[in-house]
Each structure stands twice: as structure tokens, then as C-alpha cells.
Amino acid sequence: MPLKLFSEEKSSGAKHVIAIAAGKGGVGKSSVTVNLARALSRLGLTVGVMDTDIYGPSIRKMLPEDQLPQQKGNILIPAVSDGIKMISMAYFRKEHEAAAIRAPIANGIITQFIKSVEWGPLDFLLIDFPPGTGDVQLTLSQQANLSGAIMVTTPQEVAVMDVRKAMNLFEQVKVPFLGIIENMSYFQAPNSQERHYLFGKGGGERLARDYGVPFLGSIPIDPKICQCGDSGQSLFADGDMSPGAADFLKVANNVVSHAAAMKKASQDVLKEFELVWKQL
Ligand code: ADP
């Protein structure tokens, strides 16, 4: 079967394939993936989301489909939700079934996902990584032809500590970092100027500084993010934007500019390599 998914030369491919990863569960990685996808789509870009959490896929709930995925021979056509293309393990298991899948099988499923989904042309493909640093993460990092990784953390030291481990995995497989997003940075009550730093302060920015990678922005604790996630509604649906929605748009703009810069840098390296190669 042709590997159509990630090759930009072919008509079906993504300009930027971005892993969204975290060290541990519960930091809001899936919420960040979905809202970043919605924000990028609001900026007029074409976006796909691949939910690779075999054990607890939650993206389908947050991005309920208008159109189900289809299978055409060996090819999977992704579902569509609010103009965003999406594929999730949730389509291939019963809803409340516990997934007792051993690592080699999980790897096989992920590889199948990578090979079989025909996305069509995309500006961004966001791959929601399972949390941690296991076999599936390694397979994905090696096979998904990633342009870069976005790390999601809360400001809390234990979350930051786990993100460092996940960052080591990407470093080992030579995936560059697009940047860090800090989620649940603070809470600010409506009509108050005071910010409450419930999980500590500045962990994401410190991490970005330590690794010399861009800090893409922080997202506050916003009840609307939680409500929209549970109901599958868009955070950007009303004209009146919540603080979380406004910050997701800022983060999306940063992602667009850093992704373009990263692509240019990698093309420059390739050109230089070609030059040296030709000189030999
Ligand atoms: P993960 O994918 O890291 O396990 P989720 O995206 O499932 O985390 O988020 C965990 C919970 O926290 C969910 O109930 C989600 O709605 C909520 N949540 C995530 N980010 C925020 C935020 N910025 N403000 C309020 N609730 C949030």
C-alpha cells in the first residue's frame, strides 16, 4: 500500500506534522490538541487530528464528527468535524470496552494508522500522542515523519519533570521541538484582576529556557474549556470569546510562525547538505 500520508510531494500530505505530547496524563494534552486544531482552522488553515491514544481515546468526544470515517479498500478516509479531519481509535473499539492491548499489537495498530489514512492536503496534522515514553510513542516518533513536537505541561514541578523525560525521547529520535505550551497556568475569576497560580508559576517558561526552545504561550484554567470538551462544542462558537479561547488563538498564531521558521531552517540545512554533497 502506498505511504501517502506525509509526503508533501504527493497531493495528499501535510505541510507540518506536529506531535502534541506530555509527560503525564491529565495536563490537558487532548484539550490542547483539539482547541489548537480549532484555532488553526479559525485562522483559515486546513487541519487534521490523529488521536493515537489506544487505551483511552477522548478526542472523538471533544470533536464529534459531522461525517464518519470511511474505508475504501485499504485506505481510511478520516472523519470530519467542523471542517477538521480526524481519525481516532475510538472508531475501532466499543465505547466502554477496556483496551487490554499488548505493546506489539498497539504498535501494529499505530503503524496501520500511519499507513492507511488518506488525509488529502493539510496545512497541519496534529498527532495527539499517548502520555509517557513507551513503545507506542517511540514507534510514532520514528514512523510518523514528524516536523516537530509541541510539549504540553502545567506549571507544576512534577508535570515539568515528566515532560523532560518525554523530551529526551524526542531528542533521541532527532525530532525538533516546535515549543512548549503551558496549560492551566492560572485562574482568574470573572470581573477580577487577580490571577491565582494554583499549580505554581512559570514552569513552562523555565522549561523552554532550559531547552532553548520557543515558549508558545500559556492557557488559563477556563471552565469553558472543560464544558466545551465535554459537550463537543467549539470553544470559539460564540462571538464573546472566553480567556482560554483568546489565548488559544495567540498560541495558534505562534505555532504558525514557528512552524514556518522551523521548516525554512530544515530546508536550508538540506540545501547546504546538497551543496556539500555536490562539491564532493
Ligand atoms: P490529557 O489529555 O492530558 O489527559 P485532558 O485534555 O483530557 O488531559 O484534560 C483533563 C481534564 O482537564 C479534562 O476534564 C479537561 O476538560 C480539563 N481541562 C484541560 N485543560 C483545561 C483548562 N485550561 N481549563 C479548564 N479545564 C481544563
Coordinates of C-alpha atoms and ligand atoms in Angstrom, one line a residue:
M1 CA 0.0 0.0 0.0
P2 CA 1.4 3.4 -0.8
L3 CA 2.5 5.5 2.1
K4 CA 0.6 8.6 1.1
L5 CA 0.1 10.3 4.4
F6 CA 3.0 12.5 5.0
S7 CA 4.7 13.1 1.7
E8 CA 4.4 16.7 0.6
E9 CA 5.4 15.9 -3.0
K10 CA 2.2 14.0 -3.4
S11 CA -1.2 15.6 -3.5
S12 CA -2.2 14.1 -0.2
G13 CA 0.2 15.3 2.5
A14 CA 0.6 17.7 5.4
K15 CA 2.9 20.7 5.4
H16 CA 3.6 20.3 9.1
V17 CA 3.2 17.1 11.1
I18 CA 3.2 18.0 14.7
A19 CA 3.3 15.7 17.8
I20 CA 1.4 17.0 20.8
A21 CA 2.9 15.3 23.7
A22 CA 3.1 15.4 27.5
G23 CA 4.9 13.6 30.2
K24 CA 1.9 12.5 32.1
G25 CA -1.9 12.3 31.7
G26 CA -4.3 14.9 32.9
V27 CA -2.3 18.0 32.0
G28 CA -4.8 18.8 29.2
K29 CA -2.9 17.5 26.2
S30 CA -6.0 16.3 24.4
S31 CA -7.8 19.6 25.2
V32 CA -4.8 21.5 23.8
T33 CA -4.8 19.4 20.7
V34 CA -8.5 19.9 19.9
N35 CA -8.5 23.6 20.7
L36 CA -5.3 24.3 18.9
A37 CA -6.8 22.5 15.9
R38 CA -10.0 24.6 16.1
A39 CA -7.9 27.8 16.5
L40 CA -5.7 26.9 13.5
S41 CA -8.9 26.2 11.5
R42 CA -10.3 29.5 12.5
L43 CA -7.2 31.1 11.1
G44 CA -8.2 29.6 7.7
L45 CA -5.8 26.7 7.8
T46 CA -6.7 23.1 6.9
V47 CA -6.2 20.8 9.9
G48 CA -6.2 17.1 10.6
V49 CA -6.1 15.4 14.1
M50 CA -4.9 11.9 14.7
D51 CA -5.8 10.5 18.1
T52 CA -3.3 7.8 18.9
D53 CA -4.3 7.1 22.4
I54 CA -5.1 3.4 22.0
Y55 CA -6.1 3.0 25.7
G56 CA -8.3 6.0 26.3
P57 CA -9.1 7.9 23.1
S58 CA -11.1 11.0 24.1
I59 CA -10.7 13.2 21.0
R60 CA -13.9 11.9 19.4
K61 CA -16.0 13.2 22.3
M62 CA -14.4 16.6 22.0
L63 CA -14.6 16.7 18.2
P64 CA -17.8 14.9 17.4
E65 CA -18.0 14.1 13.7
D66 CA -20.3 15.5 11.1
Q67 CA -19.2 12.8 8.8
L68 CA -18.0 9.3 9.9
P69 CA -14.7 7.9 8.6
Q70 CA -14.9 5.6 5.6
Q71 CA -13.0 2.6 4.5
K72 CA -12.2 2.2 0.8
G73 CA -10.2 -1.0 0.3
N74 CA -7.0 -0.5 2.3
I75 CA -7.5 3.2 2.6
L76 CA -9.2 5.0 5.5
I77 CA -10.9 8.4 4.8
P78 CA -10.9 10.4 8.0
A79 CA -14.0 11.7 9.8
V80 CA -14.8 15.4 9.5
S81 CA -15.8 17.5 12.5
D82 CA -16.4 21.2 12.0
G83 CA -14.2 21.2 8.9
I84 CA -11.4 19.4 10.8
K85 CA -10.4 15.9 9.6
M86 CA -10.0 13.4 12.4
I87 CA -9.2 9.8 13.0
S88 CA -9.3 8.0 16.3
M89 CA -9.0 4.6 17.8
A90 CA -12.5 5.3 19.2
Y91 CA -13.9 4.3 15.8
F92 CA -12.4 0.9 16.1
R93 CA -13.4 -0.1 19.6
K94 CA -16.6 -0.4 21.6
E95 CA -17.2 2.8 23.6
H96 CA -16.9 1.4 27.2
E97 CA -14.6 -1.5 26.4
A98 CA -11.3 -1.7 28.3
A99 CA -8.5 -1.8 25.9
A100 CA -6.1 -4.6 27.1
I101 CA -3.8 -4.3 24.1
R102 CA -0.2 -5.5 24.4
A103 CA 2.5 -3.3 23.1
P104 CA 3.4 -5.1 19.9
I105 CA -0.3 -5.1 18.8
A106 CA -0.6 -1.4 19.8
N107 CA 2.4 -0.7 17.6
G108 CA 0.8 -2.6 14.7
I109 CA -2.4 -0.6 15.1
I110 CA -0.4 2.7 15.1
T111 CA 1.6 1.7 12.1
Q112 CA -1.6 0.8 10.3
F113 CA -3.0 4.2 11.1
I114 CA 0.1 6.0 9.7
K115 CA 0.0 3.9 6.5
S116 CA -3.7 3.8 5.8
V117 CA -5.3 7.2 6.4
E118 CA -5.6 9.4 3.4
W119 CA -5.8 12.9 4.7
G120 CA -5.6 14.9 1.4
P121 CA -3.7 18.2 1.5
L122 CA -3.4 19.7 5.0
D123 CA -1.6 22.7 6.5
F124 CA -1.3 21.0 9.9
L125 CA -1.6 17.4 11.0
L126 CA -1.7 17.3 14.9
I127 CA -0.9 13.9 16.4
D128 CA -2.2 13.6 19.9
F129 CA 0.5 11.3 21.5
P130 CA -0.4 9.0 24.4
P131 CA 1.3 10.2 27.6
G132 CA 4.6 8.8 28.6
T133 CA 7.6 7.3 26.9
G134 CA 6.7 3.8 25.9
D135 CA 6.8 1.7 22.8
V136 CA 3.9 3.4 21.0
Q137 CA 5.5 6.8 21.4
L138 CA 8.8 5.5 20.1
T139 CA 7.1 3.9 17.0
L140 CA 5.2 7.1 16.3
S141 CA 8.2 9.3 16.7
Q142 CA 10.1 7.1 14.3
Q143 CA 7.4 6.4 11.7
A144 CA 5.2 9.5 11.5
N145 CA 7.7 11.7 9.7
L146 CA 7.2 14.4 12.3
S147 CA 8.2 18.0 11.6
G148 CA 8.4 18.8 15.3
A149 CA 6.9 18.3 18.7
I150 CA 4.9 20.6 21.0
M151 CA 5.2 19.7 24.6
V152 CA 2.2 20.4 26.9
T153 CA 2.8 20.9 30.6
T154 CA 1.2 22.5 33.6
P155 CA 3.3 24.9 35.7
Q156 CA 3.7 22.3 38.4
E157 CA 7.2 20.9 39.0
V158 CA 6.1 17.2 38.8
A159 CA 4.5 17.7 35.4
V160 CA 7.6 19.6 34.2
M161 CA 9.8 16.8 35.4
D162 CA 7.8 14.2 33.4
V163 CA 7.9 16.4 30.3
R164 CA 11.7 16.4 30.5
K165 CA 11.6 12.6 30.2
A166 CA 9.3 12.8 27.2
M167 CA 11.6 15.5 25.6
N168 CA 14.6 13.1 26.0
L169 CA 12.7 10.6 23.9
F170 CA 12.2 13.1 21.1
E171 CA 15.8 14.2 21.3
Q172 CA 17.0 10.6 20.9
V173 CA 15.0 10.2 17.7
K174 CA 16.0 13.7 16.5
V175 CA 12.6 15.2 16.4
P176 CA 13.0 19.0 16.9
F177 CA 10.8 20.9 19.3
L178 CA 8.3 23.5 18.0
G179 CA 7.8 24.7 21.5
I180 CA 6.2 24.5 24.9
I181 CA 2.5 25.2 25.8
E182 CA 1.8 25.7 29.5
N183 CA -1.8 24.7 30.3
M184 CA -3.8 25.5 33.4
S185 CA -1.4 28.4 34.1
Y186 CA -3.6 30.3 36.5
F187 CA -7.2 31.0 37.3
Q188 CA -8.7 34.5 37.1
A189 CA -12.3 34.9 38.3
P190 CA -14.6 36.9 36.0
N191 CA -14.6 40.6 36.9
S192 CA -11.4 40.3 38.9
Q193 CA -7.9 41.4 38.0
E194 CA -6.2 38.9 40.4
R195 CA -4.6 35.8 39.0
H196 CA -4.4 32.7 41.2
Y197 CA -1.4 30.4 40.3
L198 CA -3.0 27.2 41.6
F199 CA -0.3 24.9 40.2
G200 CA 2.7 27.2 40.7
K201 CA 4.1 29.7 38.3
G202 CA 6.5 29.8 35.3
G203 CA 7.2 26.1 35.0
G204 CA 6.6 26.1 31.2
E205 CA 8.7 29.2 30.5
R206 CA 11.6 27.8 32.6
L207 CA 11.4 24.5 30.7
A208 CA 11.5 26.4 27.4
R209 CA 14.5 28.4 28.5
D210 CA 16.4 25.3 29.8
Y211 CA 15.9 23.5 26.4
G212 CA 16.4 26.7 24.3
V213 CA 13.0 26.2 22.6
P214 CA 10.2 28.6 22.0
F215 CA 7.5 29.2 24.6
L216 CA 4.3 29.2 22.6
G217 CA 2.1 30.6 25.3
S218 CA 0.0 29.8 28.3
I219 CA -3.6 28.9 28.7
P220 CA -5.5 29.7 31.9
I221 CA -7.9 27.4 33.7
D222 CA -11.1 28.2 32.0
P223 CA -14.4 26.4 32.8
K224 CA -15.5 26.9 29.2
I225 CA -12.6 24.7 28.0
C226 CA -13.9 21.9 30.3
Q227 CA -17.6 22.4 29.3
C228 CA -16.8 22.6 25.5
G229 CA -14.7 19.4 25.8
D230 CA -17.5 17.5 27.5
S231 CA -20.2 18.7 25.1
G232 CA -18.1 18.6 21.9
Q233 CA -18.9 22.2 21.2
S234 CA -16.4 24.7 19.8
L235 CA -14.7 27.0 22.3
F236 CA -14.9 29.6 19.5
A237 CA -18.6 29.2 18.8
D238 CA -19.8 32.5 20.4
G239 CA -18.6 35.9 19.4
D240 CA -17.9 36.6 23.0
M241 CA -14.5 34.9 23.5
S242 CA -13.5 33.3 26.8
P243 CA -10.0 34.0 28.2
G244 CA -9.0 30.4 27.2
A245 CA -10.3 30.9 23.6
A246 CA -8.4 34.2 23.2
D247 CA -5.2 32.6 24.4
F248 CA -5.6 29.6 22.1
L249 CA -5.7 32.0 19.2
K250 CA -2.5 33.6 20.3
V251 CA -0.8 30.2 20.7
A252 CA -2.1 29.2 17.2
N253 CA -0.5 32.3 15.7
N254 CA 2.8 31.5 17.4
V255 CA 2.6 27.9 16.2
V256 CA 2.1 29.1 12.6
S257 CA 5.1 31.4 12.7
H258 CA 7.4 29.0 14.5
A259 CA 6.4 26.1 12.2
A260 CA 7.2 28.2 9.1
A261 CA 10.6 29.2 10.6
M262 CA 11.3 25.6 11.5
K263 CA 10.5 24.4 8.0
K264 CA 12.7 27.0 6.5
A265 CA 15.6 26.1 8.8
S266 CA 15.3 22.4 7.8
Q267 CA 15.1 23.3 4.1
D268 CA 18.3 25.4 4.5
V269 CA 20.1 22.5 6.1
L270 CA 19.0 20.3 3.3
K271 CA 20.2 22.8 0.7
E272 CA 23.6 23.1 2.4
F273 CA 23.9 19.3 2.5
E274 CA 23.1 19.1 -1.2
L275 CA 25.7 21.7 -1.9
V276 CA 28.4 19.9 0.1
W277 CA 27.3 16.7 -1.5
K278 CA 27.7 18.1 -5.0
Q279 CA 31.1 19.6 -4.1
L280 CA 32.4 16.1 -3.2
Ligands
ADP1 P1 -4.9 14.8 29.0 O1 -5.1 14.6 27.5 O2 -3.6 15.4 29.3 O3 -5.1 13.6 29.8 P2 -7.4 16.3 29.0 O4 -7.3 17.2 27.8 O5 -8.3 15.1 28.9 O6 -5.9 15.9 29.5 O7 -7.8 17.2 30.2 C1 -8.1 16.7 31.5 C2 -9.3 17.5 32.1 O8 -8.9 18.8 32.4 C3 -10.5 17.5 31.2 O9 -11.6 17.4 32.0 C4 -10.4 18.9 30.5 O10 -11.7 19.3 30.2 C5 -9.8 19.7 31.7 N1 -9.0 20.8 31.2 C6 -7.9 20.8 30.4 N2 -7.4 22.0 30.2 C7 -8.2 22.9 30.9 C8 -8.2 24.3 31.1 N3 -7.2 25.0 30.6 N4 -9.1 24.8 31.8 C9 -10.1 24.0 32.4 N5 -10.2 22.7 32.3 C10 -9.2 22.1 31.5

